Coordinates of C-alpha atoms and ligand atoms in Angstrom, one line a residue:
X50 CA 13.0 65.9 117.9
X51 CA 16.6 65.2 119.8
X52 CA 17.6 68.0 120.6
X53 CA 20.9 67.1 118.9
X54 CA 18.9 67.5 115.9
X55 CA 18.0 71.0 116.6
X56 CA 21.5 72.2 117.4
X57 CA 22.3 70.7 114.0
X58 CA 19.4 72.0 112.5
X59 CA 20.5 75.5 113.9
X60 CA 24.2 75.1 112.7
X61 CA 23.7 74.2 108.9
X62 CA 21.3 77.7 109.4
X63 CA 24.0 79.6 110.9
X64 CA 26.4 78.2 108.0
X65 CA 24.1 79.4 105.4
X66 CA 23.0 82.8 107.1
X67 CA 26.7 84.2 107.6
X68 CA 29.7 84.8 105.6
X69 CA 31.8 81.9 105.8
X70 CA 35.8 83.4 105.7
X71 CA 37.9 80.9 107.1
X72 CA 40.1 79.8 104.5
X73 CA 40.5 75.8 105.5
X74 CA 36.5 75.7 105.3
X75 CA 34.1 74.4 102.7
X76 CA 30.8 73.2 101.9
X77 CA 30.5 69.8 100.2
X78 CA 27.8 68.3 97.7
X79 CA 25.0 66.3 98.7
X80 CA 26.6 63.6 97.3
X81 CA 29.3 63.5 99.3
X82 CA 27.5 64.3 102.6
X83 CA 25.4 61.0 101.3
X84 CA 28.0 58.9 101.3
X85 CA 29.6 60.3 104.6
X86 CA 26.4 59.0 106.5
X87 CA 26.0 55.4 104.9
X88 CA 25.7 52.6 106.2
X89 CA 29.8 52.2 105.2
X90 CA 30.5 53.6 109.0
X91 CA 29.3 50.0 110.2
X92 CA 31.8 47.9 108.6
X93 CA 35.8 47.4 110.0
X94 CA 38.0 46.7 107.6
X95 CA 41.4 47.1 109.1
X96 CA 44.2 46.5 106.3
X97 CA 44.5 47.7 103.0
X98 CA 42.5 46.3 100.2
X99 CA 42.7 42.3 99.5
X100 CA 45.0 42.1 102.8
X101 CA 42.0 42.8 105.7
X102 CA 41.9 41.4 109.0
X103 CA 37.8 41.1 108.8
X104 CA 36.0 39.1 106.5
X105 CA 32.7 40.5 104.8
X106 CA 35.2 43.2 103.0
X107 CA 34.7 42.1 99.1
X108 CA 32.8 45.7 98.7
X109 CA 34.7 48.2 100.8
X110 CA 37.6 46.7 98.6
X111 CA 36.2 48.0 95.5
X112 CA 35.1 51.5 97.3
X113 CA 38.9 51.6 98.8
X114 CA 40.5 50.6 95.1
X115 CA 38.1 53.4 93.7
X116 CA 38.9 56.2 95.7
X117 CA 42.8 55.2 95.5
X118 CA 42.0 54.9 91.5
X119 CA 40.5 58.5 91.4
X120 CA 42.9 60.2 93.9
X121 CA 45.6 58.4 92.2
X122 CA 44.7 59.9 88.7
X123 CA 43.5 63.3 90.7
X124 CA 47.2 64.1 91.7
X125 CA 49.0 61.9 89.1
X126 CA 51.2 59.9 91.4
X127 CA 51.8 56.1 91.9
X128 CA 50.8 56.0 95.2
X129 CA 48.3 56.9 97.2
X130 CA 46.9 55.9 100.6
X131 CA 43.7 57.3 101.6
X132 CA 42.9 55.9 105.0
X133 CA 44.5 58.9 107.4
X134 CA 42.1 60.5 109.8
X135 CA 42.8 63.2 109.4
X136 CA 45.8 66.1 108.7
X137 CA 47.7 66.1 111.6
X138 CA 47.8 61.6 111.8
X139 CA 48.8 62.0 108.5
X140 CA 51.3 63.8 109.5
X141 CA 52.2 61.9 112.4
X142 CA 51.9 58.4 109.8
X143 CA 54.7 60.3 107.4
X144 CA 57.0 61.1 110.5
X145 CA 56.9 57.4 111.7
X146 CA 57.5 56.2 108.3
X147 CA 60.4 58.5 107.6
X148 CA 62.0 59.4 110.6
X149 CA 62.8 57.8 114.6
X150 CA 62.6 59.6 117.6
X151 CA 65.5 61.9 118.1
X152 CA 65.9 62.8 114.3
X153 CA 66.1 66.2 112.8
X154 CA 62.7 67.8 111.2
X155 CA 62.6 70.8 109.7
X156 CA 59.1 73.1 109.3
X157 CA 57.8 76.1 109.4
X158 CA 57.2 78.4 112.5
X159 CA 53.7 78.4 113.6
X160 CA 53.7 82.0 113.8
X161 CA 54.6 82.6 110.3
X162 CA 51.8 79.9 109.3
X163 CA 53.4 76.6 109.6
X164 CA 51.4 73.9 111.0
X165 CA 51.3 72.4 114.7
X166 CA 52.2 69.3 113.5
X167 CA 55.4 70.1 111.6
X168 CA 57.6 70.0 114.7
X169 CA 55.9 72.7 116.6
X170 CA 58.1 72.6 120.0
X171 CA 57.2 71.3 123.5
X172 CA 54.0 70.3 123.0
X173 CA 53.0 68.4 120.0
X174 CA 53.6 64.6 119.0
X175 CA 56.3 66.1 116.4
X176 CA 58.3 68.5 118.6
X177 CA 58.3 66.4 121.6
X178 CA 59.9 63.5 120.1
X179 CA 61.8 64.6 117.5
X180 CA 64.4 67.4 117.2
X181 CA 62.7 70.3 115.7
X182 CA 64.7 73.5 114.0
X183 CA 61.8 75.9 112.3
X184 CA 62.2 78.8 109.4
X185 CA 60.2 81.7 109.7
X186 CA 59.1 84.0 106.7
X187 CA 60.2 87.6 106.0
X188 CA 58.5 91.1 106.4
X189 CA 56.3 90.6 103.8
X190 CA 55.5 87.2 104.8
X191 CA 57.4 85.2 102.2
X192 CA 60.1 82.8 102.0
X193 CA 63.2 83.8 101.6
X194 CA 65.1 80.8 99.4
X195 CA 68.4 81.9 100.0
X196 CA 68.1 81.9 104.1
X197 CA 66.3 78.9 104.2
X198 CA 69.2 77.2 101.7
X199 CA 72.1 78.8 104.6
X200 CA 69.4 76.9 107.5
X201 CA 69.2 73.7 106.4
X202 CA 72.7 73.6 104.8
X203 CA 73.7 74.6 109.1
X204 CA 70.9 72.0 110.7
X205 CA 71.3 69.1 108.3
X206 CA 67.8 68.4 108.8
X207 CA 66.2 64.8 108.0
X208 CA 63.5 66.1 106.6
X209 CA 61.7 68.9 105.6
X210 CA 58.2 70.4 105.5
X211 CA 56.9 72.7 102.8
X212 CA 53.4 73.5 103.2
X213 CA 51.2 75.9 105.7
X214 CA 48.0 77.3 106.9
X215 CA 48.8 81.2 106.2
X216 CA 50.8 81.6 103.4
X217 CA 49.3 83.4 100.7
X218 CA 52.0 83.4 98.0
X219 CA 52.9 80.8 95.9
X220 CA 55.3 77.9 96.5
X221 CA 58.1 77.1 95.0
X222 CA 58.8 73.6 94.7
X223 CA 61.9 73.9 92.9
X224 CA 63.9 75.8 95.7
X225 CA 62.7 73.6 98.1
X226 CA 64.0 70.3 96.2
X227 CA 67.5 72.3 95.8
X228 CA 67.7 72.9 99.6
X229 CA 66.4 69.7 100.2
X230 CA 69.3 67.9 97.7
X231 CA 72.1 69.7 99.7
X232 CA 71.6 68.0 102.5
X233 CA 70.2 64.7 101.8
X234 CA 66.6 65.5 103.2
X235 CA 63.3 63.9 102.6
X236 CA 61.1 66.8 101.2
X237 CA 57.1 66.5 102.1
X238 CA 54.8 69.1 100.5
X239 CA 51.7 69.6 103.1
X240 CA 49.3 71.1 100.7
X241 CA 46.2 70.6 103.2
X242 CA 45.4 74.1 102.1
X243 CA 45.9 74.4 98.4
X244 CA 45.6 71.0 97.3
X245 CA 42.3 71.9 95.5
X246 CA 44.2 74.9 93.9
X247 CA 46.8 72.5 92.4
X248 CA 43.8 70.1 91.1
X249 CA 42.4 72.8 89.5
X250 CA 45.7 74.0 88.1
X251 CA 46.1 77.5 89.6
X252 CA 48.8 76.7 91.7
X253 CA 51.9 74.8 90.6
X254 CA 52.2 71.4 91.1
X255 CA 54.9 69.6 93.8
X256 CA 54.5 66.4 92.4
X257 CA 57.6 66.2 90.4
X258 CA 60.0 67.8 92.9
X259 CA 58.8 66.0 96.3
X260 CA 59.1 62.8 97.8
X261 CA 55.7 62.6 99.7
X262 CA 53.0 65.0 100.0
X263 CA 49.8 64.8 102.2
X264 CA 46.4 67.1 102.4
X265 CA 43.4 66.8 104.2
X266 CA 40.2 66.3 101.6
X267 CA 38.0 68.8 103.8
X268 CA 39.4 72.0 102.4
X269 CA 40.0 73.3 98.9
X270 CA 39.7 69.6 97.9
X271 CA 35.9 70.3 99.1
X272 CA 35.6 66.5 100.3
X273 CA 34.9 65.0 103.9
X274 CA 37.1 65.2 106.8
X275 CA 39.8 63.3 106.2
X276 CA 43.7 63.4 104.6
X277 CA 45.4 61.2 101.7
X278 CA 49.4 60.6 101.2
X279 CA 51.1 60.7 98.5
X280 CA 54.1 58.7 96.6
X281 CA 55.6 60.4 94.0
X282 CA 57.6 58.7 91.0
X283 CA 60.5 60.7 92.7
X284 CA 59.8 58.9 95.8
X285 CA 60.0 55.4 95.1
X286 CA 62.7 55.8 93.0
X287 CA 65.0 56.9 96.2
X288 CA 63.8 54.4 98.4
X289 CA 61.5 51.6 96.6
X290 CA 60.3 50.4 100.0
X291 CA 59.3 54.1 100.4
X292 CA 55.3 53.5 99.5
X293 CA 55.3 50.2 101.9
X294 CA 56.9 52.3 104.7
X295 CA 53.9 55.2 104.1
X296 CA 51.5 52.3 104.3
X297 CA 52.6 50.5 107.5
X298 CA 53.1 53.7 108.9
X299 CA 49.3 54.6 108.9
X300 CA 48.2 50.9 109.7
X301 CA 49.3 49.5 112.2
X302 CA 51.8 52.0 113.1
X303 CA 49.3 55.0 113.6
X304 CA 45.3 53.8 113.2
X305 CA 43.4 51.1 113.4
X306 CA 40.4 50.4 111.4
X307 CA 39.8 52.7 108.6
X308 CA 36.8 55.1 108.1
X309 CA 34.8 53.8 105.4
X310 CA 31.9 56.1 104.7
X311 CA 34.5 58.6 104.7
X312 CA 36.7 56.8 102.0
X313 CA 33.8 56.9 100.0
X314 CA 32.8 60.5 100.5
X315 CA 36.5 61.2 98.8
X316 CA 36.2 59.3 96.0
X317 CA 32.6 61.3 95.4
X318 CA 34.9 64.5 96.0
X319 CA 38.0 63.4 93.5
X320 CA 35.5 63.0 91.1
X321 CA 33.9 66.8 91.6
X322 CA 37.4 67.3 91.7
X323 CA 38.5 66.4 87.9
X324 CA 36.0 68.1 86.5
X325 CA 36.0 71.0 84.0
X326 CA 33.7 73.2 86.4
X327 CA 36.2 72.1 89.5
X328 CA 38.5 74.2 87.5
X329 CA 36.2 77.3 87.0
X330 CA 35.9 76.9 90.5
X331 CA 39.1 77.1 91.6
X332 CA 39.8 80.1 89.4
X333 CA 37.7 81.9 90.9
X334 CA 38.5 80.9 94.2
X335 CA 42.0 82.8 93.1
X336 CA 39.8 85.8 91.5
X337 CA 37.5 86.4 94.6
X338 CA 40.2 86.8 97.2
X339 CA 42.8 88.9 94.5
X340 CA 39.7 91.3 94.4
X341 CA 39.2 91.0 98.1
X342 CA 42.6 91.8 98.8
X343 CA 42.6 94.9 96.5
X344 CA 39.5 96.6 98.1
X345 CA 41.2 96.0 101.3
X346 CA 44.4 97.6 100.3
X347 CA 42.4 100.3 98.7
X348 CA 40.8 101.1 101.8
X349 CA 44.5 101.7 103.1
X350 CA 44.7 98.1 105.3
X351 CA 47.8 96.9 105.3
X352 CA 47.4 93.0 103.6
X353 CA 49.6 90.7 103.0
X354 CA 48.9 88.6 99.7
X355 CA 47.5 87.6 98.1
X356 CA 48.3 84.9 95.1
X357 CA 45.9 82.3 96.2
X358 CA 42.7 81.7 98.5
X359 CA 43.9 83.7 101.7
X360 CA 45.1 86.8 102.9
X361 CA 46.5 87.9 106.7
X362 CA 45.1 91.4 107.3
X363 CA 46.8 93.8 110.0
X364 CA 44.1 95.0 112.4
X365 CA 46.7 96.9 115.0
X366 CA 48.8 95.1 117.6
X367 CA 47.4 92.4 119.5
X368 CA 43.8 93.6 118.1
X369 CA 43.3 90.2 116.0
X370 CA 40.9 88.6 118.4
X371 CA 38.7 91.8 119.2
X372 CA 38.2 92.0 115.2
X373 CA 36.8 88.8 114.5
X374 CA 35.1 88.9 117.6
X375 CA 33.5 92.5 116.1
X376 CA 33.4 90.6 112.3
X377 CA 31.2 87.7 113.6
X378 CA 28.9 90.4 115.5
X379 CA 28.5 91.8 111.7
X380 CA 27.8 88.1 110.6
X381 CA 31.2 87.3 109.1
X382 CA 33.6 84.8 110.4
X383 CA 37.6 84.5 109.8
X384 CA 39.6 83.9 112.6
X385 CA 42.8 85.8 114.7
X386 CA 45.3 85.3 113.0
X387 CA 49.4 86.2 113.8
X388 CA 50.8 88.6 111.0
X389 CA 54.2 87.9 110.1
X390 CA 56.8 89.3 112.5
X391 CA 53.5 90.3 114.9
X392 CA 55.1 91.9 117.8
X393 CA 52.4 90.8 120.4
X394 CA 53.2 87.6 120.5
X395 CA 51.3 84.4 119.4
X396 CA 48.3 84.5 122.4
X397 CA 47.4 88.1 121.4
X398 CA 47.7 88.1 117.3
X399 CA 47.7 91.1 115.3
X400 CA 46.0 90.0 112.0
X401 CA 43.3 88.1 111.1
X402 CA 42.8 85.8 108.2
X403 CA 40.6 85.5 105.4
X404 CA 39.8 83.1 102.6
X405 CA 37.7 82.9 99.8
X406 CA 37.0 79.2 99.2
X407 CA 33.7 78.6 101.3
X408 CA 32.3 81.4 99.4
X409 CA 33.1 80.6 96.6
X410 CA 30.9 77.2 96.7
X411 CA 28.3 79.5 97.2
X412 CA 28.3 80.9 94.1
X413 CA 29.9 84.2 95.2
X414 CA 31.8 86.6 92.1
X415 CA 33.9 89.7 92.5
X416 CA 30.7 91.8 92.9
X417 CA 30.3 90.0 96.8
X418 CA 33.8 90.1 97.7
X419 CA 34.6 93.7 97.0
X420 CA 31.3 94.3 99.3
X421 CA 32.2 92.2 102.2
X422 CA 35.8 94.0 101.7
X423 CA 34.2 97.5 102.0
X424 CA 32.0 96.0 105.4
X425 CA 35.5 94.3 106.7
X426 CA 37.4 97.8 106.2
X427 CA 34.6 99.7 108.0
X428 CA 34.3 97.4 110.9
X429 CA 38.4 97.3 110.9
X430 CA 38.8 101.3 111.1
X431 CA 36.1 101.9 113.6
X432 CA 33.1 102.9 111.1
Ligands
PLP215 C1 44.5 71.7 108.3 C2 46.0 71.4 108.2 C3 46.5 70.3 108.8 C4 45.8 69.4 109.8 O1 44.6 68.9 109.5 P1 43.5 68.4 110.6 O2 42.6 67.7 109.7 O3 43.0 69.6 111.2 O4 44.2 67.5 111.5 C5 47.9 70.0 108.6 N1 48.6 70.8 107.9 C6 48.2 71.9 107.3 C7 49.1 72.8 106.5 C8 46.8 72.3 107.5 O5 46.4 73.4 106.9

């Protein structure tokens, strides 16, 4: 056998033999890891469907119409495009569309759990060519509405960012359209994280109080790698080019041709997605890591969250890395992770976090999480 085979072969044994904790990670259906490796990835089809560059694209037209269709209905918005490579292009795709160089974007700080990509400084597409001004969360790790209203009212922002990897309260939508309104700012939900959360309806929807949103499909969403964009009603009716501008921003302005085999391995995953046990499943997702959280804190670790899939555990100062270093040598995998205010600096974190929606997909209850909890606790106080 190759011996790429093997390493793969030893991967998907090491995915099944260990406790999978990161929160963006998932396992997907056969059905979707089916359509991922058709024979879709041979075909180009740059362009949207019924305006392609290639001929021979009468099929991948119905499979792109289908997935747009589902995702459309998924996330009840008017438009959707579904061809981004991933988060952070998406990302970049909604910047181009919305903003030119120079202009004022508004995100969280990465050390608080906002994402590279939302104008991280210096060195990423987003802070290097625009002119970033980040919020940062408060002791506890949550927003606080009324100093992010005095921010943006002071940098006039062009728009603003709600959405991040390790926040584990809920958002509210509302207070971000109000502090958006004052100013005139385009307001983009980045629910990479929770999108399957919303879906499933345990966490509140931003489609009626956001102009754009965007997730990746690989996470709660339990679909391939990949991200979608939306248009909201609220959207096109500011700016009725807006959905055009989201469109020509992706192609040509960011990619070329579009991943096929991966458009079709979403629309497999929308339709998991709308179904009744999609919703089970993402209730529990919410169940499993409230119970883990609780054992924690029981255990007298300090834990911030949780009201959703993911927690950020204090391990000491700058002793993040060491712990999930020590975790994965007791098979269980989260990652370092910065706790809010974390007084070692981002290169030496003090937390770690932990989700629960990998293990979930496996079928795991409150029974399995309050155990791992107990062997987390242990290995994090030394036993
Ligand atoms: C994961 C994530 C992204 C980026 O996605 P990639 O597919 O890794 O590029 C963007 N924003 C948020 C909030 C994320 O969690």
């Amino acid at each position: 056998m190759d011996k790429i085979f093997e390493l793969i072969e030893a991967e998907t044994k090491r995915q099944h033999e260990q406790v999978q904790l990161i929160p963006s990670e998932n396992f997907i259906s056969e059905e979707v890891k089916m359509a991922l490796a058709s024979d879709l990835s041979n075909k180009y089809a740059e362009g949207y469907p019924g305006k392609r560059y290639y001929q021979g694209n009468k099929i991948i037209d119905e499979i792109e119409n289908l997935a747009i269709d589902r995702g459309k209905k998924l996330f009840g918005v008017p438009h959707l495009n579904v061809q981004p490579y991933s988060g952070s292009p998406a990302n970049s795709a909604i910047q181009m569309a919305l903003l030119n160089p120079g202009d004022k974007i508004c995100g969280m700080k990465l050390s608080a759990g906002g994402h590279l990509t939302h104008g991280h400084p210096k060195i990423t597409f987003s802070g290097k060519f625009f002119n970033s001004v980040q919020y940062d969360v408060d002791a506890e790790g949550k927003i606080n509405y009324e100093e992010l209203a005095e921010f943006v009212k002071n940098e006039k922002p062009k728009l603003i960012y709600a959405g991040t990897t390790a926040y584990p309260w809920i958002f509210k939508w509302d207070e971000f359209r109000k502090i958006a309104d004052s100013v005139g700012a385009w307001l983009v939900a980045d629910i990479s994280h929770i999108a399957g959360l919303i879906v499933g309806g345990v966490h509140p929807d931003p489609a009626p109080f956001v102009d754009v949103f965007m997730s990746t499909t690989h996470k709660t969403l339990r679909g391939p790698r990949g991200a979608i964009i939306g248009v909201t009603e609220r959207g096109i009716e500011r700016d009725e080019k807006l959905a055009t501008k989201i469109d020509n921003a992706v192609f040509p302005g960011m990619q070329g041709g579009p991943h096929m085999n991966t458009i079709a391995a979403m629309a497999v995953a929308f339709e998991e997605d709308g179904k009744a046990e999609f919703k089970i499943y993402a209730e529990q997702i919410v169940k499993n890591a409230k119970v883990l959280a609780e054992t924690l804190k029981n255990q007298k670790i300090k834990v911030f969250g949780t009201e959703n899939h993911l927690m950020v555990v204090a391990v000491g100062e700058g002793r993040g890395k060491e712990m999930a270093e020590k975790l994965e040598e007791n098979g269980i995998i989260v990652n370092a992770n910065t706790i809010p205010h974390d007084t070692a600096g981002p290169l030496k974190p003090s937390g770690i976090r932990i989700g629960s929606p990998a293990m979930t997909t496996r079928g795991w209850k409150e029974k399995e999480f309050t155990k791992v909890g107990i062997r987390i606790a242990a290995c994090c106080q030394g036993r």
